[in-house]
PDB file of N, CA and C in Angstrom:
ATOM      1  N   GLY A1362      92.137  86.137  94.034  1.00 67.00           N
ATOM      2  CA  GLY A1362      92.573  84.972  94.928  1.00 67.00           C
ATOM      3  C   GLY A1362      91.641  83.900  95.008  1.00 67.00           C
ATOM      4  N   SER A1363      91.870  82.526  95.558  1.00 85.00           N
ATOM      5  CA  SER A1363      90.947  82.020  96.790  1.00 85.00           C
ATOM      6  C   SER A1363      90.689  82.328  97.906  1.00 85.00           C
ATOM      7  N   ILE A1364      90.531  83.335  98.189  1.00 85.00           N
ATOM      8  CA  ILE A1364      89.919  84.046  99.547  1.00 85.00           C
ATOM      9  C   ILE A1364      88.814  84.451  98.759  1.00 85.00           C
ATOM     10  N   ILE A1365      88.575  85.780  97.412  1.00 88.00           N
ATOM     11  CA  ILE A1365      87.789  86.018  96.628  1.00 88.00           C
ATOM     12  C   ILE A1365      86.446  84.986  96.435  1.00 88.00           C
ATOM     13  N   GLU A1366      87.346  83.921  95.666  1.00 90.00           N
ATOM     14  CA  GLU A1366      87.006  82.374  95.502  1.00 90.00           C
ATOM     15  C   GLU A1366      85.647  82.130  97.237  1.00 90.00           C
ATOM     16  N   TRP A1367      86.339  81.597  97.697  1.00 89.00           N
ATOM     17  CA  TRP A1367      85.461  81.572  98.717  1.00 89.00           C
ATOM     18  C   TRP A1367      84.252  82.908  99.901  1.00 89.00           C
ATOM     19  N   SER A1368      85.416  83.958  99.693  1.00 92.00           N
ATOM     20  CA  SER A1368      83.885  84.626 100.038  1.00 92.00           C
ATOM     21  C   SER A1368      82.679  84.941  99.365  1.00 92.00           C
ATOM     22  N   ARG A1369      82.934  84.543  97.396  1.00 93.00           N
ATOM     23  CA  ARG A1369      81.696  84.227  96.786  1.00 93.00           C
ATOM     24  C   ARG A1369      80.768  83.418  96.310  1.00 93.00           C
ATOM     25  N   SER A1370      81.528  82.126  96.948  1.00 93.00           N
ATOM     26  CA  SER A1370      80.705  81.117  97.495  1.00 93.00           C
ATOM     27  C   SER A1370      79.508  81.137  98.901  1.00 93.00           C
ATOM     28  N   LEU A1371      80.809  81.695  99.355  1.00 92.00           N
ATOM     29  CA  LEU A1371      80.178  82.222 101.314  1.00 92.00           C
ATOM     30  C   LEU A1371      78.918  82.917 100.682  1.00 92.00           C
ATOM     31  N   LEU A1372      78.892  83.606 100.385  1.00 95.00           N
ATOM     32  CA  LEU A1372      77.492  85.125 100.276  1.00 95.00           C
ATOM     33  C   LEU A1372      76.878  84.678  99.127  1.00 95.00           C
ATOM     34  N   ASN A1373      77.194  83.794  98.705  1.00 95.00           N
ATOM     35  CA  ASN A1373      76.493  82.908  97.419  1.00 95.00           C
ATOM     36  C   ASN A1373      75.966  84.021  96.219  1.00 95.00           C
ATOM     37  N   LEU A1374      77.195  84.343  95.571  1.00 95.00           N
ATOM     38  CA  LEU A1374      77.728  85.166  94.654  1.00 95.00           C
ATOM     39  C   LEU A1374      77.582  84.877  93.033  1.00 95.00           C
ATOM     40  N   THR A1375      77.017  83.789  92.886  1.00 91.00           N
ATOM     41  CA  THR A1375      77.572  82.561  91.963  1.00 91.00           C
ATOM     42  C   THR A1375      77.030  83.396  90.778  1.00 91.00           C
ATOM     43  N   SER A1376      76.338  84.703  90.598  1.00 95.00           N
ATOM     44  CA  SER A1376      76.220  85.275  89.178  1.00 95.00           C
ATOM     45  C   SER A1376      77.121  86.122  88.729  1.00 95.00           C
ATOM     46  N   ASP A1377      77.761  86.338  87.955  1.00 95.00           N
ATOM     47  CA  ASP A1377      78.562  87.800  88.082  1.00 95.00           C
ATOM     48  C   ASP A1377      77.858  88.706  88.198  1.00 95.00           C
ATOM     49  N   THR A1378      76.783  89.269  87.325  1.00 96.00           N
ATOM     50  CA  THR A1378      75.590  90.196  88.263  1.00 96.00           C
ATOM     51  C   THR A1378      76.032  90.013  89.075  1.00 96.00           C
ATOM     52  N   ASP A1379      75.644  89.930  89.948  1.00 96.00           N
ATOM     53  CA  ASP A1379      75.760  90.466  91.772  1.00 96.00           C
ATOM     54  C   ASP A1379      76.648  90.005  92.207  1.00 96.00           C
ATOM     55  N   PHE A1380      78.294  89.366  91.723  1.00 95.00           N
ATOM     56  CA  PHE A1380      79.212  89.465  92.069  1.00 95.00           C
ATOM     57  C   PHE A1380      79.497  91.025  91.556  1.00 95.00           C
ATOM     58  N   LYS A1381      79.913  91.592  90.312  1.00 96.00           N
ATOM     59  CA  LYS A1381      79.578  93.095  90.638  1.00 96.00           C
ATOM     60  C   LYS A1381      79.171  94.164  90.707  1.00 96.00           C
ATOM     61  N   LYS A1382      78.000  94.438  91.414  1.00 97.00           N
ATOM     62  CA  LYS A1382      77.273  95.079  92.003  1.00 97.00           C
ATOM     63  C   LYS A1382      77.657  94.502  93.769  1.00 97.00           C
ATOM     64  N   VAL A1383      78.523  93.832  94.333  1.00 96.00           N
ATOM     65  CA  VAL A1383      79.070  93.204  95.528  1.00 96.00           C
ATOM     66  C   VAL A1383      80.768  94.130  95.610  1.00 96.00           C
ATOM     67  N   MET A1384      81.352  94.143  94.174  1.00 95.00           N
ATOM     68  CA  MET A1384      82.461  94.943  94.119  1.00 95.00           C
ATOM     69  C   MET A1384      82.630  95.969  93.831  1.00 95.00           C
ATOM     70  N   LYS A1385      81.434  96.846  93.172  1.00 97.00           N
ATOM     71  CA  LYS A1385      80.947  98.082  92.995  1.00 97.00           C
ATOM     72  C   LYS A1385      80.498  98.867  93.734  1.00 97.00           C
ATOM     73  N   ASP A1386      79.940  98.254  95.221  1.00 95.00           N
ATOM     74  CA  ASP A1386      79.177  98.339  96.909  1.00 95.00           C
ATOM     75  C   ASP A1386      81.234  98.595  97.166  1.00 95.00           C
ATOM     76  N   VAL A1387      81.997  97.797  96.950  1.00 94.00           N
ATOM     77  CA  VAL A1387      83.119  97.472  98.090  1.00 94.00           C
ATOM     78  C   VAL A1387      84.009  99.036  97.545  1.00 94.00           C
ATOM     79  N   GLN A1388      83.929  99.023  96.142  1.00 94.00           N
ATOM     80  CA  GLN A1388      84.301 100.231  95.366  1.00 94.00           C
ATOM     81  C   GLN A1388      83.628 101.381  96.026  1.00 94.00           C
ATOM     82  N   LYS A1389      83.250 101.898  96.464  1.00 93.00           N
ATOM     83  CA  LYS A1389      82.060 102.686  96.886  1.00 93.00           C
ATOM     84  C   LYS A1389      82.350 102.896  98.974  1.00 93.00           C
ATOM     85  N   LEU A1390      82.500 101.669  99.458  1.00 90.00           N
ATOM     86  CA  LEU A1390      83.160 101.908 101.169  1.00 90.00           C
ATOM     87  C   LEU A1390      84.131 102.039 100.940  1.00 90.00           C
ATOM     88  N   SER A1391      85.332 101.772  99.898  1.00 88.00           N
ATOM     89  CA  SER A1391      86.357 102.429 100.024  1.00 88.00           C
ATOM     90  C   SER A1391      86.777 103.952 100.000  1.00 88.00           C
ATOM     91  N   THR A1392      86.131 104.145  98.775  1.00 89.00           N
ATOM     92  CA  THR A1392      86.355 105.917  98.726  1.00 89.00           C
ATOM     93  C   THR A1392      85.456 106.482  99.422  1.00 89.00           C
ATOM     94  N   ALA A1393      84.436 106.445 100.022  1.00 87.00           N
ATOM     95  CA  ALA A1393      83.795 106.914 100.993  1.00 87.00           C
ATOM     96  C   ALA A1393      84.541 107.387 102.698  1.00 87.00           C
ATOM     97  N   GLU A1394      85.249 105.544 102.837  1.00 83.00           N
ATOM     98  CA  GLU A1394      86.300 106.106 104.140  1.00 83.00           C
ATOM     99  C   GLU A1394      87.330 106.117 103.402  1.00 83.00           C
ATOM    100  N   TYR A1395      87.633 106.374 102.234  1.00 82.00           N
ATOM    101  CA  TYR A1395      89.357 107.098 101.975  1.00 82.00           C
ATOM    102  C   TYR A1395      88.841 109.136 102.281  1.00 82.00           C
ATOM    103  N   GLU A1396      87.716 109.427 101.803  1.00 82.00           N
ATOM    104  CA  GLU A1396      87.486 110.303 101.593  1.00 82.00           C
ATOM    105  C   GLU A1396      87.054 111.584 103.192  1.00 82.00           C
ATOM    106  N   GLU A1397      86.644 110.425 103.580  1.00 80.00           N
ATOM    107  CA  GLU A1397      86.301 110.262 105.453  1.00 80.00           C
ATOM    108  C   GLU A1397      87.747 110.739 106.323  1.00 80.00           C
ATOM    109  N   LYS A1398      87.738 111.970 107.039  1.00 64.00           N
ATOM    110  CA  LYS A1398      89.045 111.980 107.064  1.00 64.00           C
ATOM    111  C   LYS A1398      89.733 111.307 108.482  1.00 64.00           C
ATOM    112  N   ASN A1399      88.205 111.070 109.564  1.00 60.00           N
ATOM    113  CA  ASN A1399      88.347 110.038 110.328  1.00 60.00           C
ATOM    114  C   ASN A1399      87.848 108.517 110.589  1.00 60.00           C
ATOM    115  N   ALA A1400      88.227 108.282 109.450  1.00 63.00           N
ATOM    116  CA  ALA A1400      87.754 106.807 108.767  1.00 63.00           C
ATOM    117  C   ALA A1400      88.071 105.609 109.558  1.00 63.00           C
ATOM    118  N   LYS A1401      87.485 104.515 109.990  1.00 65.00           N
ATOM    119  CA  LYS A1401      87.385 103.448 110.604  1.00 65.00           C
ATOM    120  C   LYS A1401      87.586 101.959 109.590  1.00 65.00           C
ATOM    121  N   ALA A1402      87.977 101.178 110.068  1.00 63.00           N
ATOM    122  CA  ALA A1402      87.553  99.742 109.275  1.00 63.00           C
ATOM    123  C   ALA A1402      86.223  99.765 110.137  1.00 63.00           C
ATOM    124  N   THR A1403      84.991  98.690 109.330  1.00 79.00           N
ATOM    125  CA  THR A1403      84.072  98.492 110.194  1.00 79.00           C
ATOM    126  C   THR A1403      84.596  96.402 110.123  1.00 79.00           C
ATOM    127  N   LEU A1404      85.110  96.070 109.670  1.00 89.00           N
ATOM    128  CA  LEU A1404      84.976  95.104 109.511  1.00 89.00           C
ATOM    129  C   LEU A1404      87.256  94.319 109.156  1.00 89.00           C
ATOM    130  N   SER A1405      87.791  93.073 110.044  1.00 89.00           N
ATOM    131  CA  SER A1405      88.598  92.995 109.733  1.00 89.00           C
ATOM    132  C   SER A1405      88.648  91.493 109.492  1.00 89.00           C
ATOM    133  N   MET A1406      89.395  91.153 109.000  1.00 88.00           N
ATOM    134  CA  MET A1406      89.828  90.219 107.864  1.00 88.00           C
ATOM    135  C   MET A1406      91.287  89.376 108.425  1.00 88.00           C
ATOM    136  N   ILE A1407      91.234  87.939 108.769  1.00 84.00           N
ATOM    137  CA  ILE A1407      92.557  87.884 109.372  1.00 84.00           C
ATOM    138  C   ILE A1407      92.730  86.069 108.355  1.00 84.00           C
ATOM    139  N   PRO A1408      93.288  86.708 107.168  1.00 82.00           N
ATOM    140  CA  PRO A1408      92.974  85.321 105.899  1.00 82.00           C
ATOM    141  C   PRO A1408      93.567  84.138 105.451  1.00 82.00           C
ATOM    142  N   PHE A1409      94.110  83.375 106.846  1.00 80.00           N
ATOM    143  CA  PHE A1409      94.319  81.819 107.525  1.00 80.00           C
ATOM    144  C   PHE A1409      93.574  80.608 106.883  1.00 80.00           C
ATOM    145  N   LEU A1410      93.015  81.102 106.199  1.00 76.00           N
ATOM    146  CA  LEU A1410      91.684  79.552 105.335  1.00 76.00           C
ATOM    147  C   LEU A1410      92.404  78.149 105.200  1.00 76.00           C
ATOM    148  N   GLY A1411      93.749  78.562 105.397  1.00 74.00           N
ATOM    149  CA  GLY A1411      94.430  77.572 104.923  1.00 74.00           C
ATOM    150  C   GLY A1411      95.462  77.264 105.357  1.00 74.00           C
ATOM    151  N   GLY A1412      95.580  77.640 106.521  1.00 68.00           N
ATOM    152  CA  GLY A1412      96.669  78.027 107.481  1.00 68.00           C
ATOM    153  C   GLY A1412      97.403  79.810 106.597  1.00 68.00           C
ATOM    154  N   GLU A1413      97.947  79.527 107.271  1.00 70.00           N
ATOM    155  CA  GLU A1413      99.794  80.814 107.094  1.00 70.00           C
ATOM    156  C   GLU A1413     100.698  80.265 106.841  1.00 70.00           C
ATOM    157  N   ARG A1414     101.252  80.543 105.212  1.00 67.00           N
ATOM    158  CA  ARG A1414     102.228  80.162 104.298  1.00 67.00           C
ATOM    159  C   ARG A1414     102.997  81.474 103.875  1.00 67.00           C
ATOM    160  N   SER A1415     103.343  81.971 105.133  1.00 67.00           N
ATOM    161  CA  SER A1415     103.596  82.829 103.775  1.00 67.00           C
ATOM    162  C   SER A1415     105.151  83.352 105.440  1.00 67.00           C
ATOM    163  N   THR A1416     105.267  84.100 106.261  1.00 67.00           N
ATOM    164  CA  THR A1416     106.136  84.671 106.952  1.00 67.00           C
ATOM    165  C   THR A1416     106.806  83.475 108.649  1.00 67.00           C
ATOM    166  N   GLY A1417     105.858  82.453 108.212  1.00 67.00           N
ATOM    167  CA  GLY A1417     105.920  82.033 109.837  1.00 67.00           C
ATOM    168  C   GLY A1417     105.648  80.638 109.270  1.00 67.00           C
ATOM    169  N   PHE A1418     104.814  80.523 107.393  1.00 69.00           N
ATOM    170  CA  PHE A1418     104.600  78.749 107.961  1.00 69.00           C
ATOM    171  C   PHE A1418     103.577  77.908 108.270  1.00 69.00           C
ATOM    172  N   ARG A1419     103.053  79.108 109.461  1.00 71.00           N
ATOM    173  CA  ARG A1419     102.155  77.541 110.659  1.00 71.00           C
ATOM    174  C   ARG A1419     101.175  77.239 109.539  1.00 71.00           C
ATOM    175  N   PHE A1420     101.151  76.522 109.365  1.00 74.00           N
ATOM    176  CA  PHE A1420      99.973  75.430 108.832  1.00 74.00           C
ATOM    177  C   PHE A1420      98.567  75.310 109.593  1.00 74.00           C
ATOM    178  N   GLY A1421      98.840  75.161 110.506  1.00 76.00           N
ATOM    179  CA  GLY A1421      97.357  74.820 111.299  1.00 76.00           C
ATOM    180  C   GLY A1421      96.758  76.294 111.712  1.00 76.00           C
ATOM    181  N   ALA A1422      97.241  77.870 110.846  1.00 76.00           N
ATOM    182  CA  ALA A1422      96.805  78.716 111.451  1.00 76.00           C
ATOM    183  C   ALA A1422      95.429  78.979 111.079  1.00 76.00           C
ATOM    184  N   ASN A1423      93.996  79.632 111.530  1.00 79.00           N
ATOM    185  CA  ASN A1423      92.702  80.196 111.543  1.00 79.00           C
ATOM    186  C   ASN A1423      93.015  81.243 110.869  1.00 79.00           C
ATOM    187  N   GLY A1424      91.614  81.690 109.759  1.00 82.00           N
ATOM    188  CA  GLY A1424      91.544  83.143 109.750  1.00 82.00           C
ATOM    189  C   GLY A1424      90.616  83.438 110.774  1.00 82.00           C
ATOM    190  N   GLY A1425      90.248  84.596 110.870  1.00 85.00           N
ATOM    191  CA  GLY A1425      89.352  84.972 111.726  1.00 85.00           C
ATOM    192  C   GLY A1425      88.286  86.447 110.804  1.00 85.00           C
ATOM    193  N   MET A1426      87.003  86.655 111.777  1.00 91.00           N
ATOM    194  CA  MET A1426      86.751  87.978 111.508  1.00 91.00           C
ATOM    195  C   MET A1426      85.957  88.794 112.127  1.00 91.00           C
ATOM    196  N   LEU A1427      86.740  89.880 111.776  1.00 92.00           N
ATOM    197  CA  LEU A1427      85.961  90.494 113.597  1.00 92.00           C
ATOM    198  C   LEU A1427      85.616  92.034 113.375  1.00 92.00           C
ATOM    199  N   GLY A1428      84.086  92.301 114.023  1.00 93.00           N
ATOM    200  CA  GLY A1428      83.080  93.058 114.096  1.00 93.00           C
ATOM    201  C   GLY A1428      82.272  93.093 113.249  1.00 93.00           C
ATOM    202  N   LEU A1429      81.600  91.587 113.066  1.00 92.00           N
ATOM    203  CA  LEU A1429      80.837  91.415 112.368  1.00 92.00           C
ATOM    204  C   LEU A1429      79.579  92.338 113.191  1.00 92.00           C
ATOM    205  N   THR A1430      78.137  92.727 112.666  1.00 91.00           N
ATOM    206  CA  THR A1430      77.156  93.198 113.642  1.00 91.00           C
ATOM    207  C   THR A1430      76.471  93.046 112.343  1.00 91.00           C
ATOM    208  N   ARG A1431      75.067  93.001 113.019  1.00 91.00           N
ATOM    209  CA  ARG A1431      73.309  93.209 111.722  1.00 91.00           C
ATOM    210  C   ARG A1431      73.976  94.348 110.864  1.00 91.00           C
ATOM    211  N   ASN A1432      73.983  94.539 110.557  1.00 89.00           N
ATOM    212  CA  ASN A1432      75.076  95.846 109.513  1.00 89.00           C
ATOM    213  C   ASN A1432      75.999  95.384 108.383  1.00 89.00           C
ATOM    214  N   THR A1433      76.182  94.818 108.612  1.00 91.00           N
ATOM    215  CA  THR A1433      77.433  94.083 107.961  1.00 91.00           C
ATOM    216  C   THR A1433      76.923  93.825 106.610  1.00 91.00           C
ATOM    217  N   THR A1434      77.346  93.906 105.223  1.00 93.00           N
ATOM    218  CA  THR A1434      77.123  93.099 103.771  1.00 93.00           C
ATOM    219  C   THR A1434      77.896  93.258 103.405  1.00 93.00           C
ATOM    220  N   PRO A1435      77.894  91.859 102.973  1.00 95.00           N
ATOM    221  CA  PRO A1435      78.018  91.378 101.375  1.00 95.00           C
ATOM    222  C   PRO A1435      79.843  92.118 101.180  1.00 95.00           C
ATOM    223  N   ALA A1436      79.600  93.646 100.560  1.00 94.00           N
ATOM    224  CA  ALA A1436      80.502  94.925 100.380  1.00 94.00           C
ATOM    225  C   ALA A1436      81.385  94.437 101.872  1.00 94.00           C
ATOM    226  N   HIS A1437      81.005  94.644 102.816  1.00 94.00           N
ATOM    227  CA  HIS A1437      82.297  94.834 103.578  1.00 94.00           C
ATOM    228  C   HIS A1437      82.438  93.830 103.447  1.00 94.00           C
ATOM    229  N   PHE A1438      82.013  92.612 103.723  1.00 94.00           N
ATOM    230  CA  PHE A1438      82.950  91.349 104.337  1.00 94.00           C
ATOM    231  C   PHE A1438      84.031  90.755 103.018  1.00 94.00           C
ATOM    232  N   VAL A1439      83.449  91.518 101.909  1.00 94.00           N
ATOM    233  CA  VAL A1439      84.230  91.219 100.746  1.00 94.00           C
ATOM    234  C   VAL A1439      85.558  91.902 100.937  1.00 94.00           C
ATOM    235  N   LYS A1440      85.588  93.181 101.383  1.00 93.00           N
ATOM    236  CA  LYS A1440      86.520  94.167 101.838  1.00 93.00           C
ATOM    237  C   LYS A1440      87.271  93.737 102.578  1.00 93.00           C
ATOM    238  N   ALA A1441      86.974  93.684 103.827  1.00 93.00           N
ATOM    239  CA  ALA A1441      87.821  93.132 104.602  1.00 93.00           C
ATOM    240  C   ALA A1441      88.890  91.652 104.606  1.00 93.00           C
ATOM    241  N   CYS A1442      87.992  90.934 103.243  1.00 91.00           N
ATOM    242  CA  CYS A1442      89.281  89.756 102.729  1.00 91.00           C
ATOM    243  C   CYS A1442      90.055  90.778 102.166  1.00 91.00           C
ATOM    244  N   MET A1443      89.146  91.001 101.018  1.00 91.00           N
ATOM    245  CA  MET A1443      91.116  92.125 100.151  1.00 91.00           C
ATOM    246  C   MET A1443      91.486  92.623 100.914  1.00 91.00           C
ATOM    247  N   GLU A1444      91.225  93.310 102.300  1.00 91.00           N
ATOM    248  CA  GLU A1444      91.923  94.234 102.873  1.00 91.00           C
ATOM    249  C   GLU A1444      93.228  93.094 103.722  1.00 91.00           C
ATOM    250  N   GLY A1445      92.723  92.250 104.301  1.00 88.00           N
ATOM    251  CA  GLY A1445      93.170  91.375 104.868  1.00 88.00           C
ATOM    252  C   GLY A1445      94.432  90.231 104.110  1.00 88.00           C
ATOM    253  N   VAL A1446      94.162  90.405 103.090  1.00 87.00           N
ATOM    254  CA  VAL A1446      95.368  89.673 101.788  1.00 87.00           C
ATOM    255  C   VAL A1446      96.362  90.526 101.795  1.00 87.00           C
ATOM    256  N   THR A1447      95.533  92.241 101.819  1.00 87.00           N
ATOM    257  CA  THR A1447      96.257  92.749 101.200  1.00 87.00           C
ATOM    258  C   THR A1447      97.754  92.906 102.568  1.00 87.00           C
ATOM    259  N   LEU A1448      97.652  93.796 103.283  1.00 85.00           N
ATOM    260  CA  LEU A1448      97.999  93.632 104.811  1.00 85.00           C
ATOM    261  C   LEU A1448      99.048  92.607 104.655  1.00 85.00           C
ATOM    262  N   ARG A1449      98.752  91.204 104.446  1.00 82.00           N
ATOM    263  CA  ARG A1449      99.565  90.145 104.428  1.00 82.00           C
ATOM    264  C   ARG A1449     100.845  90.171 104.000  1.00 82.00           C
ATOM    265  N   LEU A1450     100.400  90.457 102.356  1.00 84.00           N
ATOM    266  CA  LEU A1450     101.040  90.667 101.121  1.00 84.00           C
ATOM    267  C   LEU A1450     102.156  92.026 102.085  1.00 84.00           C
ATOM    268  N   GLN A1451     101.496  92.860 102.148  1.00 86.00           N
ATOM    269  CA  GLN A1451     102.456  93.456 102.861  1.00 86.00           C
ATOM    270  C   GLN A1451     104.051  93.389 103.893  1.00 86.00           C
ATOM    271  N   ALA A1452     102.998  92.452 104.750  1.00 83.00           N
ATOM    272  CA  ALA A1452     103.990  91.526 105.727  1.00 83.00           C
ATOM    273  C   ALA A1452     105.135  91.195 104.867  1.00 83.00           C
ATOM    274  N   ILE A1453     105.014  90.416 103.482  1.00 81.00           N
ATOM    275  CA  ILE A1453     106.015  89.542 102.926  1.00 81.00           C
ATOM    276  C   ILE A1453     106.853  90.041 102.394  1.00 81.00           C
ATOM    277  N   LEU A1454     105.973  91.221 102.047  1.00 86.00           N
ATOM    278  CA  LEU A1454     106.883  92.498 101.260  1.00 86.00           C
ATOM    279  C   LEU A1454     108.145  92.755 102.450  1.00 86.00           C
ATOM    280  N   SER A1455     107.957  93.983 103.465  1.00 86.00           N
ATOM    281  CA  SER A1455     108.777  94.071 104.365  1.00 86.00           C
ATOM    282  C   SER A1455     109.770  92.732 104.868  1.00 86.00           C
ATOM    283  N   VAL A1456     109.010  91.898 104.694  1.00 82.00           N
ATOM    284  CA  VAL A1456     110.754  90.590 105.628  1.00 82.00           C
ATOM    285  C   VAL A1456     111.354  91.057 103.861  1.00 82.00           C
ATOM    286  N   VAL A1457     111.045  91.102 102.388  1.00 82.00           N
ATOM    287  CA  VAL A1457     111.847  90.559 101.906  1.00 82.00           C
ATOM    288  C   VAL A1457     112.449  91.149 100.954  1.00 82.00           C
ATOM    289  N   SER A1458     111.861  92.634 101.864  1.00 84.00           N
ATOM    290  CA  SER A1458     112.994  93.570 101.551  1.00 84.00           C
ATOM    291  C   SER A1458     114.268  93.671 102.869  1.00 84.00           C
ATOM    292  N   GLU A1459     113.708  93.357 103.452  1.00 82.00           N
ATOM    293  CA  GLU A1459     115.050  93.764 105.175  1.00 82.00           C
ATOM    294  C   GLU A1459     116.073  92.837 104.795  1.00 82.00           C
ATOM    295  N   ALA A1460     115.656  91.412 103.791  1.00 80.00           N
ATOM    296  CA  ALA A1460     116.422  90.422 103.725  1.00 80.00           C
ATOM    297  C   ALA A1460     116.740  91.083 103.006  1.00 80.00           C
ATOM    298  N   ILE A1461     117.069  91.551 101.906  1.00 82.00           N
ATOM    299  CA  ILE A1461     117.633  92.231 100.652  1.00 82.00           C
ATOM    300  C   ILE A1461     118.232  92.747 100.786  1.00 82.00           C
ATOM    301  N   ASN A1462     117.895  93.807 101.610  1.00 79.00           N
ATOM    302  CA  ASN A1462     118.732  95.367 102.188  1.00 79.00           C
ATOM    303  C   ASN A1462     119.845  95.035 103.909  1.00 79.00           C
ATOM    304  N   GLN A1463     120.141  93.644 104.336  1.00 75.00           N
ATOM    305  CA  GLN A1463     121.238  92.973 105.159  1.00 75.00           C
ATOM    306  C   GLN A1463     122.239  92.723 103.866  1.00 75.00           C
ATOM    307  N   ASN A1464     122.959  93.306 104.641  1.00 64.00           N
ATOM    308  CA  ASN A1464     124.752  92.874 103.943  1.00 64.00           C
ATOM    309  C   ASN A1464     124.964  91.744 104.041  1.00 64.00           C
ATOM    310  N   HIS A1465     125.872  90.958 103.085  1.00 60.00           N
ATOM    311  CA  HIS A1465     125.750  89.224 102.936  1.00 60.00           C
ATOM    312  C   HIS A1465     126.769  89.747 102.661  1.00 60.00           C
ATOM    313  N   GLU A1466     127.595  88.801 103.994  1.00 62.00           N
ATOM    314  CA  GLU A1466     129.577  87.901 103.179  1.00 62.00           C
ATOM    315  C   GLU A1466     129.329  87.268 102.663  1.00 62.00           C
ATOM    316  N   ILE A1467     130.468  87.596 101.439  1.00 57.00           N
ATOM    317  CA  ILE A1467     130.408  85.774 100.403  1.00 57.00           C
ATOM    318  C   ILE A1467     131.505  85.456 100.934  1.00 57.00           C
ATOM    319  N   MET A1468     131.185  84.177 101.179  1.00 58.00           N
ATOM    320  CA  MET A1468     132.115  83.333 102.227  1.00 58.00           C
ATOM    321  C   MET A1468     132.739  82.466 100.558  1.00 58.00           C
ATOM    322  N   GLU A1469     134.237  82.523 100.862  1.00 59.00           N
ATOM    323  CA  GLU A1469     134.653  81.270  99.849  1.00 59.00           C
ATOM    324  C   GLU A1469     135.665  80.113 100.667  1.00 59.00           C
TER     325      GLU A1469
END
């Protein structure tokens, strides 16, 4: 999606080879964090680059990146972007699920 295009442009990953290398590094990071018992995220992303257009519809909302250090790599950055979008999708699905599971009366 657009968050990947944005991060790819920001990190100057113009070639497919460079981008694929970063994505392999993202996979390695994810695998290492999954296998570690007390893994913690190194970077967090709030992905509202164009406003929040799902559950709250706040068009003026801004994105944010938390946890940047000198050790942050392009893989950490891309992974945080993907996780941020994934968490927003989970929030949307939760709202939809609640709406589906509510009892609705049919008015005639």
